[in-house]
XYZ file of C-alpha atoms in Angstrom:
656
model
C 0.100 0.014 -0.027
C 2.890 2.399 0.852
C 4.389 1.683 -2.616
C 0.996 2.428 -4.357
C 0.514 5.614 -2.546
C 4.026 6.758 -3.427
C 3.187 5.947 -6.970
C 0.009 7.913 -6.930
C 1.755 11.045 -5.382
C 4.649 10.723 -8.067
C 2.256 10.079 -11.023
C -0.835 12.247 -10.048
C -2.939 9.096 -10.663
C -5.782 8.895 -7.938
C -5.732 5.784 -5.905
C -8.409 3.893 -4.110
C -7.024 1.316 -1.554
C -9.126 -1.232 0.420
C -7.172 -2.211 3.481
C -8.550 -4.326 6.251
C -8.401 -3.726 9.986
C -4.876 -4.359 11.349
C -3.286 -3.714 8.018
C -1.525 -0.472 9.309
C -3.039 1.748 6.716
C -2.526 4.948 8.558
C 1.282 4.233 8.419
C 1.156 3.142 4.877
C -0.227 6.391 3.553
C 1.684 8.755 6.140
C 5.170 7.576 5.305
C 5.112 8.557 1.515
C 2.956 11.494 2.295
C 5.399 12.967 4.894
C 8.333 12.125 2.475
C 6.643 14.110 -0.337
C 5.822 17.060 1.857
C 9.304 17.380 3.184
C 11.122 16.791 -0.013
C 8.781 19.187 -2.133
C 8.195 21.571 0.708
C 4.534 21.045 0.241
C 1.489 20.283 2.446
C -0.550 17.004 2.382
C -4.111 16.901 3.912
C -5.361 13.900 5.658
C -9.187 13.884 5.948
C -11.116 11.499 8.268
C -14.794 10.959 9.193
C -14.459 10.425 13.012
C -12.914 12.293 15.780
C -11.512 8.921 17.084
C -9.316 8.616 13.890
C -8.216 12.180 14.110
C -7.000 11.840 17.682
C -5.238 8.528 16.617
C -3.475 10.173 13.899
C -2.408 13.413 15.935
C -1.856 11.812 19.341
C -0.186 8.578 18.248
C 0.784 7.834 14.698
C 2.153 11.226 13.641
C 4.302 11.858 16.734
C 5.890 8.312 16.473
C 6.578 8.852 12.690
C 7.979 12.366 13.230
C 10.430 11.077 15.627
C 11.333 8.077 13.482
C 11.587 9.947 10.276
C 13.553 12.920 11.576
C 17.038 11.510 10.727
C 16.417 9.994 7.304
C 14.585 13.089 6.133
C 17.074 15.537 7.656
C 14.443 17.364 9.832
C 11.430 16.568 11.981
C 8.334 16.603 10.125
C 5.522 18.719 11.423
C 1.761 18.194 11.660
C -1.355 19.973 12.775
C -5.099 19.327 13.170
C -7.646 21.850 11.620
C -11.346 21.981 12.137
C -14.160 24.416 11.111
C -14.302 27.824 12.736
C -17.358 26.804 14.491
C -15.470 24.248 16.398
C -13.279 26.751 18.148
C -14.140 29.213 20.963
C -14.398 32.712 19.752
C -13.016 34.944 22.526
C -14.696 38.133 21.216
C -18.104 36.469 21.581
C -17.073 35.391 25.098
C -16.045 38.771 26.190
C -18.216 41.350 24.334
C -19.702 39.670 21.355
C -23.387 39.978 20.464
C -25.569 37.256 22.375
C -27.229 34.473 20.604
C -30.943 34.896 20.448
C -32.602 32.102 22.599
C -35.009 29.759 20.800
C -38.680 29.472 21.737
C -38.126 26.653 24.250
C -35.581 28.721 26.287
C -37.867 31.818 26.204
C -40.914 29.981 27.761
C -39.209 27.170 29.731
C -37.387 28.580 32.842
C -35.597 25.259 33.414
C -34.148 25.261 29.747
C -33.090 28.784 30.209
C -31.283 28.143 33.589
C -29.562 25.094 32.096
C -28.438 26.937 29.168
C -27.123 29.701 31.564
C -25.222 27.190 33.544
C -23.611 25.818 30.539
C -22.516 29.285 29.124
C -21.073 30.150 32.480
C -19.091 26.974 32.310
C -17.771 27.988 28.930
C -16.700 31.255 30.080
C -14.702 29.637 32.807
C -13.315 27.104 30.434
C -12.152 30.026 28.096
C -9.590 31.139 30.723
C -8.098 27.664 30.977
C -8.118 26.254 27.555
C -4.985 26.314 25.344
C -6.649 25.437 22.041
C -10.302 26.433 22.493
C -11.264 23.177 20.541
C -14.767 22.126 21.456
C -13.720 18.459 21.360
C -11.417 18.939 24.310
C -14.275 19.990 26.598
C -15.281 17.069 28.705
C -18.203 16.680 29.329
C -19.629 18.671 26.547
C -22.284 21.190 26.298
C -25.474 21.544 24.112
C -25.109 23.033 20.575
C -27.315 26.005 21.614
C -24.800 26.842 24.338
C -21.776 26.417 22.187
C -23.356 28.897 19.663
C -23.130 31.568 22.318
C -19.387 31.452 22.225
C -18.579 30.606 18.657
C -18.993 31.890 15.155
C -19.186 30.622 11.700
C -16.763 31.762 8.920
C -19.535 34.181 7.674
C -20.134 35.628 11.024
C -16.399 36.207 11.884
C -15.223 39.799 11.950
C -11.816 38.772 10.396
C -8.414 38.881 12.098
C -7.799 42.611 11.046
C -11.148 43.915 12.462
C -11.507 41.811 15.597
C -9.892 43.358 18.712
C -8.901 39.812 19.921
C -7.862 38.679 16.356
C -4.148 38.048 17.072
C -5.282 35.663 19.948
C -7.929 33.849 17.957
C -8.054 30.092 18.487
C -9.187 29.465 15.077
C -6.646 31.756 13.419
C -3.924 30.090 15.511
C -5.018 26.668 14.294
C -4.959 28.024 10.793
C -1.514 29.381 11.192
C -0.220 26.398 12.591
C -1.741 24.315 9.755
C -0.316 26.601 7.200
C 3.336 25.672 8.519
C 2.772 22.035 8.771
C 3.837 19.214 6.550
C 0.649 17.218 7.264
C -2.754 18.648 8.141
C -5.350 16.446 9.649
C -9.031 17.590 9.104
C -12.376 16.145 8.547
C -14.652 15.350 5.491
C -16.883 18.412 6.233
C -14.078 20.796 6.302
C -12.590 19.136 3.173
C -15.875 19.602 1.454
C -16.247 23.148 2.467
C -12.838 23.904 0.999
C -13.609 22.088 -2.228
C -17.286 23.103 -2.646
C -17.924 26.552 -1.137
C -15.627 28.744 -3.192
C -13.492 30.105 -0.391
C -10.180 28.485 0.969
C -10.208 27.207 4.474
C -7.300 24.664 4.275
C -3.786 25.545 3.446
C -2.477 25.124 -0.189
C -1.929 21.444 -0.834
C -1.492 19.065 -3.707
C -2.229 15.738 -2.202
C -5.263 14.671 -0.215
C -5.695 11.330 1.685
C -9.264 10.544 2.426
C -9.365 8.016 5.129
C -12.621 6.300 6.082
C -13.440 7.053 2.416
C -16.648 5.033 2.537
C -18.283 7.962 4.443
C -17.132 10.688 2.054
C -20.240 10.927 -0.082
C -22.540 11.281 2.997
C -20.451 13.944 4.607
C -20.157 15.964 1.429
C -23.953 15.601 1.012
C -24.402 16.888 4.530
C -22.366 19.970 3.809
C -24.272 20.653 0.642
C -27.669 20.378 2.326
C -29.603 23.397 3.469
C -32.808 23.787 5.449
C -35.458 26.521 6.088
C -37.933 26.636 8.868
C -40.070 29.163 10.606
C -37.818 29.456 13.674
C -34.836 30.106 11.469
C -36.612 32.968 9.620
C -37.748 34.367 12.920
C -34.010 34.342 14.242
C -32.951 36.174 11.215
C -35.630 38.735 11.556
C -34.725 39.183 15.371
C -31.091 39.636 14.506
C -31.607 42.407 12.001
C -34.428 44.153 13.900
C -32.204 46.383 15.994
C -30.169 47.379 12.987
C -32.734 48.430 10.358
C -36.245 49.954 10.120
C -38.573 47.827 12.282
C -41.211 47.594 9.711
C -38.767 45.871 7.248
C -37.705 43.319 9.846
C -41.346 42.701 10.857
C -42.074 41.997 7.141
C -39.593 39.016 7.471
C -41.044 37.716 10.624
C -44.614 37.856 9.027
C -43.294 35.912 6.008
C -41.838 33.294 8.332
C -45.138 32.903 10.168
C -46.869 32.572 6.741
C -44.374 29.768 5.845
C -45.136 28.045 9.269
C -48.915 28.003 8.463
C -48.172 26.457 5.020
C -45.847 23.900 6.165
C -48.244 22.729 9.020
C -50.776 21.724 6.412
C -48.230 19.441 4.367
C -47.438 15.891 5.187
C -43.793 15.102 5.876
C -41.832 13.438 3.032
C -40.355 14.014 -0.566
C -41.926 16.865 -2.490
C -41.971 16.224 -6.335
C -43.785 19.350 -7.225
C -44.061 22.770 -5.773
C -47.414 23.344 -4.029
C -48.708 26.761 -4.955
C -49.226 27.925 -1.326
C -45.624 26.826 -0.435
C -44.382 28.603 -3.596
C -45.974 31.774 -2.611
C -44.693 31.502 1.001
C -41.138 30.843 -0.121
C -41.356 33.839 -2.589
C -42.403 36.007 0.338
C -39.550 34.917 2.510
C -37.041 35.391 -0.144
C -38.278 38.920 -1.045
C -38.380 39.839 2.647
C -34.968 38.629 3.346
C -33.729 40.471 0.345
C -35.388 43.565 1.621
C -33.645 43.238 4.840
C -30.222 42.704 3.265
C -30.713 45.809 1.188
C -31.641 47.813 4.344
C -28.459 46.667 6.066
C -26.518 48.021 3.262
C -22.762 47.693 2.623
C -20.459 47.222 5.738
C -19.380 50.494 7.314
C -16.377 51.360 9.494
C -18.456 51.467 12.576
C -17.731 50.403 16.081
C -16.795 46.710 16.542
C -19.806 45.941 18.384
C -22.026 47.244 15.596
C -19.859 45.287 13.240
C -20.399 42.075 15.101
C -24.217 42.481 15.252
C -24.239 43.336 11.594
C -22.249 40.231 10.650
C -24.407 37.913 12.535
C -27.612 39.358 11.077
C -26.271 39.271 7.646
C -25.081 35.609 7.840
C -28.486 34.564 9.022
C -30.271 36.745 6.363
C -28.001 35.300 3.602
C -28.843 31.787 4.723
C -32.576 32.362 4.615
C -32.533 34.113 1.389
C -30.233 31.705 -0.462
C -32.158 28.623 0.824
C -35.423 30.165 -0.191
C -34.053 30.781 -3.613
C -32.506 27.228 -3.897
C -35.925 25.541 -2.831
C -37.811 27.406 -5.519
C -35.364 26.778 -8.297
C -35.117 23.051 -7.399
C -38.588 22.425 -8.844
C -37.938 24.320 -12.084
C -36.309 21.675 -14.348
C -38.213 18.539 -15.292
C -38.057 15.728 -12.779
C -35.472 13.809 -14.850
C -33.023 16.848 -14.977
C -33.281 18.062 -11.419
C -30.094 18.274 -9.272
C -31.761 18.798 -5.980
C -34.307 16.935 -4.086
C -36.676 18.722 -1.495
C -38.470 17.220 1.348
C -40.414 18.302 4.485
C -39.097 16.934 7.808
C -40.587 17.296 11.177
C -39.851 16.472 14.830
C -41.110 13.294 16.180
C -44.115 14.846 17.634
C -44.864 16.751 14.342
C -43.750 19.982 15.413
C -41.150 22.395 13.918
C -41.693 21.394 10.331
C -38.401 22.130 8.208
C -37.821 22.250 4.580
C -34.602 20.616 3.398
C -32.846 20.586 0.055
C -29.903 18.391 -0.853
C -28.107 17.264 -4.048
C -29.199 14.058 -5.673
C -25.644 13.418 -6.363
C -22.244 14.776 -5.401
C -20.048 12.985 -7.942
C -19.883 15.866 -10.356
C -18.897 18.328 -7.563
C -16.262 16.010 -6.324
C -14.889 15.233 -9.791
C -14.432 18.912 -10.533
C -13.520 20.423 -7.318
C -11.624 17.560 -5.593
C -10.282 15.086 -8.194
C -9.606 17.767 -10.791
C -7.548 19.905 -8.536
C -5.145 17.570 -6.737
C -4.044 14.078 -6.342
C -6.363 11.993 -4.109
C -5.825 8.621 -2.127
C -9.017 7.059 -0.824
C -8.803 4.414 1.687
C -10.985 2.277 4.046
C -11.646 -1.172 5.145
C -14.741 -1.409 2.951
C -14.486 0.196 -0.540
C -14.922 -3.022 -2.878
C -18.720 -3.306 -2.812
C -20.040 -6.231 -4.735
C -16.239 -7.249 -5.400
C -15.475 -3.988 -7.269
C -14.542 -0.370 -6.696
C -16.646 0.912 -9.382
C -19.594 1.071 -7.104
C -18.190 3.731 -4.948
C -16.234 5.279 -7.714
C -19.374 6.333 -9.568
C -20.565 8.070 -6.318
C -17.208 9.937 -6.229
C -17.572 11.045 -10.005
C -14.690 8.810 -11.251
C -15.178 6.846 -14.408
C -15.204 2.933 -14.555
C -12.035 1.228 -13.572
C -9.583 1.173 -16.440
C -6.146 -0.417 -16.958
C -3.247 1.833 -15.847
C -1.497 3.504 -18.662
C 2.332 2.657 -18.948
C 4.741 5.501 -19.041
C 6.776 5.737 -22.416
C 10.611 5.401 -21.955
C 12.626 8.492 -22.040
C 9.937 10.945 -20.706
C 11.120 13.502 -18.154
C 8.339 13.116 -15.750
C 6.263 10.407 -14.229
C 3.102 12.463 -14.559
C 1.003 11.672 -17.626
C 0.430 14.300 -20.286
C -2.984 15.903 -20.715
C -5.505 13.707 -22.377
C -8.857 14.104 -24.011
C -9.943 10.654 -22.463
C -12.981 10.850 -20.381
C -12.449 11.328 -16.720
C -9.545 11.353 -14.312
C -7.186 8.330 -14.072
C -7.386 6.152 -10.986
C -6.412 2.626 -9.741
C -8.091 0.323 -7.382
C -6.109 -1.856 -4.970
C -7.129 -4.272 -2.366
C -4.227 -5.151 -0.024
C -6.137 -7.702 1.926
C -6.094 -8.234 5.609
C -3.681 -9.756 8.090
C -6.744 -11.973 9.391
C -7.580 -15.418 8.152
C -11.254 -14.749 7.739
C -12.332 -18.165 6.707
C -10.514 -19.738 9.748
C -11.307 -16.974 12.279
C -14.901 -16.262 11.457
C -18.292 -17.797 10.366
C -20.982 -16.088 8.290
C -24.238 -17.505 9.427
C -27.572 -16.695 7.452
C -30.706 -17.861 9.201
C -32.182 -19.063 5.840
C -35.077 -20.962 7.726
C -36.470 -17.765 9.266
C -39.230 -15.829 7.332
C -38.402 -12.605 5.711
C -38.675 -9.578 8.043
C -41.965 -7.716 8.365
C -42.888 -4.169 9.213
C -44.532 -4.973 12.550
C -41.398 -5.279 14.796
C -39.167 -8.432 15.189
C -41.203 -11.719 14.577
C -41.194 -14.204 17.537
C -38.979 -16.505 15.486
C -36.288 -13.831 15.319
C -36.323 -13.413 19.095
C -36.015 -17.206 19.544
C -33.174 -17.356 17.016
C -31.369 -14.229 18.751
C -31.821 -15.780 22.318
C -30.388 -19.251 21.259
C -27.311 -17.696 19.618
C -26.689 -15.395 22.700
C -26.862 -18.255 25.021
C -24.693 -20.302 22.966
C -21.995 -17.496 22.819
C -22.261 -16.832 26.715
C -23.192 -13.341 26.130
C -20.417 -11.557 24.237
C -22.845 -10.245 21.574
C -23.029 -7.039 19.592
C -26.615 -6.672 18.271
C -26.853 -4.427 15.144
C -30.429 -3.403 14.412
C -32.091 -1.664 11.548
C -34.085 0.586 13.972
C -34.016 1.898 17.479
C -37.445 0.352 17.881
C -36.121 -3.071 16.987
C -33.101 -2.780 19.304
C -35.307 -1.777 22.343
C -37.671 -4.590 21.488
C -34.891 -7.192 21.388
C -33.359 -5.809 24.642
C -36.654 -6.034 26.608
C -37.253 -9.484 25.365
C -34.021 -10.964 26.024
C -33.538 -9.372 29.485
C -36.307 -11.829 30.710
C -35.054 -14.799 28.712
C -31.256 -14.898 29.204
C -29.107 -14.613 32.228
C -26.529 -12.301 30.578
C -26.650 -8.528 31.017
C -27.992 -6.719 27.953
C -26.950 -3.022 27.467
C -29.060 -0.870 25.081
C -27.978 2.218 23.089
C -29.628 5.125 24.684
C -29.495 3.715 28.247
C -26.265 5.993 28.699
C -23.631 7.747 26.512
C -22.654 5.199 23.636
C -18.893 5.512 24.461
C -19.768 4.572 28.223
C -21.769 1.741 26.953
C -19.072 0.432 24.619
C -16.665 0.571 27.490
C -18.893 -1.348 29.845
C -19.522 -3.882 27.166
C -15.808 -4.438 26.564
C -15.176 -4.637 30.395
C -17.982 -7.056 31.175
C -17.047 -10.103 29.106
C -20.507 -11.806 29.185
C -22.479 -8.812 28.496
C -24.409 -7.800 25.354
C -24.873 -4.476 23.591
C -27.743 -3.723 21.229
C -28.178 -0.673 19.281
C -28.441 0.970 15.760
C -26.498 2.978 13.261
C -23.544 4.452 15.070
C -22.700 1.011 16.590
C -22.439 -0.471 12.974
C -19.354 1.630 12.400
C -18.249 3.000 15.864
C -17.298 -0.301 17.976
C -13.728 -1.538 18.416
C -13.809 -4.400 21.018
C -10.920 -6.875 20.437
C -10.788 -9.878 22.609
C -13.235 -12.337 24.130
C -15.998 -9.762 24.996
C -17.118 -9.796 21.369
C -17.507 -13.263 19.688
C -20.916 -12.787 18.003
C -22.357 -10.000 15.901
C -25.871 -10.327 15.045
C -27.611 -8.278 12.332
C -31.383 -8.502 12.475
C -32.194 -7.298 8.774
C -30.491 -6.146 5.674
C -29.993 -2.343 6.193
C -31.627 -1.024 3.182
C -32.745 2.680 3.397
C -36.376 3.249 4.302
C -38.619 3.245 1.188
C -39.812 6.789 2.173
C -36.212 8.122 2.707
C -36.462 11.200 0.541
C -32.906 11.370 -0.581
C -32.325 7.688 -1.298
C -35.716 7.400 -3.257
C -34.758 10.491 -5.271
C -31.411 9.069 -6.129
C -33.001 5.634 -7.040
C -35.402 7.416 -9.370
C -32.598 9.530 -10.976
C -30.668 6.262 -11.776
C -33.787 4.601 -13.220
C -34.401 7.670 -15.501
C -31.079 7.243 -16.958
C -31.834 3.535 -17.848
C -29.858 2.058 -14.717
C -30.919 -0.174 -11.860
C -32.057 2.295 -9.115
C -32.410 -0.370 -6.448
C -29.026 -2.024 -6.922
C -27.119 1.322 -7.464
C -28.566 3.041 -4.517
C -30.364 0.822 -2.022
C -28.293 -2.310 -2.390
C -24.955 -0.257 -2.324
C -26.209 1.436 0.889
C -26.993 -1.969 2.455
C -23.635 -3.529 1.287
C -21.684 -0.698 2.752
C -23.340 -0.900 6.226
C -23.277 -4.832 6.096
C -19.527 -4.871 5.519
C -18.944 -2.230 8.170
C -21.169 -4.189 10.665
C -19.392 -7.575 9.919
C -16.090 -5.763 10.404
C -16.813 -5.196 14.179
C -16.239 -9.029 14.683
C -12.432 -9.334 14.174
C -10.440 -6.561 15.440
C -7.213 -8.528 16.235
C -5.577 -11.515 14.794
C -6.536 -13.544 17.937
C -10.236 -12.895 17.617
C -12.663 -15.596 16.651
C -16.332 -15.518 16.245
C -19.674 -15.516 14.277
C -21.522 -12.789 12.122
C -25.104 -13.983 12.232
C -27.544 -12.412 9.774
C -31.340 -13.213 10.686
C -32.622 -11.873 7.427
C -32.847 -14.935 5.036
C -32.854 -12.538 1.967
C -28.991 -12.556 2.025
C -29.199 -16.150 1.086
C -32.408 -16.386 -1.002
C -32.725 -12.920 -2.843
C -31.083 -12.325 -6.332
C -29.181 -9.469 -4.900
C -27.779 -11.586 -2.186
C -24.687 -12.415 -4.095
C -23.898 -8.764 -4.474
C -24.180 -8.207 -0.802
C -22.275 -11.421 0.105
C -19.409 -10.220 -2.169
C -19.073 -7.057 -0.170
C -18.433 -8.961 3.058
C -15.102 -10.384 4.334
C -14.526 -13.993 3.115
C -15.739 -15.684 6.183
C -16.630 -19.409 6.207
C -20.421 -19.414 5.373
C -23.196 -21.685 6.490
C -27.057 -21.760 7.017
C -26.881 -24.597 9.560
C -28.014 -23.342 12.982
C -26.630 -26.120 15.007
C -23.079 -25.926 13.456
C -23.055 -22.298 14.512
C -24.282 -22.858 18.072
C -21.812 -25.651 18.473
C -19.059 -23.221 17.376
C -20.151 -20.561 19.741
C -20.240 -23.065 22.677
C -16.718 -24.140 21.858
C -15.526 -20.471 21.917
C -17.422 -19.828 25.112
C -15.837 -22.860 26.838
C -12.343 -21.601 25.639
C -12.626 -18.220 27.063
C -10.431 -16.956 29.746
C -13.501 -16.548 32.084
C -14.472 -20.197 31.773
C -10.752 -21.350 32.020
C -10.297 -19.428 35.247
C -13.423 -20.859 36.803
C -13.088 -24.407 35.635
C -12.392 -27.015 38.454
C -8.822 -28.219 38.608
C -8.254 -31.801 37.183
């Protein structure tokens, strides 16, 4: 893998690398990346999806490599971590900035208001202690609403030259440190903002390494998603109300109230056409926001406090105006030509309806703004879905895989000359895994069970689950398609088995995972975040149970719009979107089983469609190459043997 990364950097040819857990992939891309940065006096950006991997890179891998490579490179390589401005404390907001407007809950609920006040006071105390101002270093954390009181977005920031505390700004310090570093560690969201938003937030760089690349499309989609709600419009009106003629601000507030009345009459879900009342309400919001922006006028050399209030108001107004424009324009092309999908979302109790608009695909954006501008290395343990890299490559905007072009002898550079061929050059590489999957793990599909229904877990599923957990002696991670199913299984098994069953939501997820790892005979049941966020090597985890194939919900607005768009172009929407989504999550979930070379166990899929459906082969080809069976007794016997061989049983066994 290190040689392939070095080749990609040298030739400019993009690289996708599948590397299993335990491969050492961070070292494999960091060594050639650091050498390139030092030799060419360049910066390499490493983007991750999770805070845990960022911390691993910055706290463990990069310091060790910097020490090890200092002598052969002639100097000690440098590195830094960089996040979006909203992640750093703004000292101007702490000391004298404009306060955040409370939402309706805080206005009318004294308990919410007092809790918010306590959190803000704690943040003010922390501001005098912190060295970095990084929100992730505040433990325990605070609510988003409290954090908004002491932070600003890029649009709200006064700028280092205007801000009286600009020279001591935590975000500017982090940016300055990143600008001097050989390797900058960031997240997919900031990478997307840098590539898509039209303004530079990362230092100049010619190479990007995207770790946890299976999450790239979802993170980029999140950055490119906008929303509009009546409370958001009201907040913008309040912000500008003190700075412009009150009647103009009241016009925006009234437009927001009109939008709320219209949205209350609409059912949640995807909107394929623009209802006339909603179109009128959006136009009213757009026009009223534009009137407020015009009334604010150009920025003047006023006092700092006035500038702060104006920046906050302008950012809120621009967001409302631009989102209203985007929502209206999303319906203008014919359905087959639309680039955005619009849907109405609501809280669980049906309150606070919110309009959301998201791109149907981000491949074109990534192809132009990311792959077209620099060399990209993408890596993860799960990239080859259905046995090929093409599945994810299409989502990234890369062309189907192609044979690598050979360099002609005598050329002066390893980089290929410009070509009229369609699409950027890239190569896929699967470097395998240090684990012997067929000897260490079993894939069990409960083919005898009925297909899952919509009315919760069938009794036969609960019977099968209880039998497997008992055979394993606990030690089970249950990955469920919904929180409802996880709670149903938890309640049922707590009365049927003697082992402790933890359920996501009972406590903070990180604490539950720690309890699960420390209590060898316990079980942990949960949903989406556990499919990708659990790393428990050793005998505490020998059984992973998946209740059903994790297809997106049929009424998921974004997935259904993407399926329809693929079908309109003559493709298979289900296989391209829904099956790919399921394959990715299945591979991630199954990857929880083997976390060290000594691990042994079973991945049990209760959904028989993995064995019986036509798309089952595509899904199975996305999983690690476990030994496969549909024989329940064979699996239970294997779990019994693992249980008997565990250190807990060995320690309690009577002496011979």
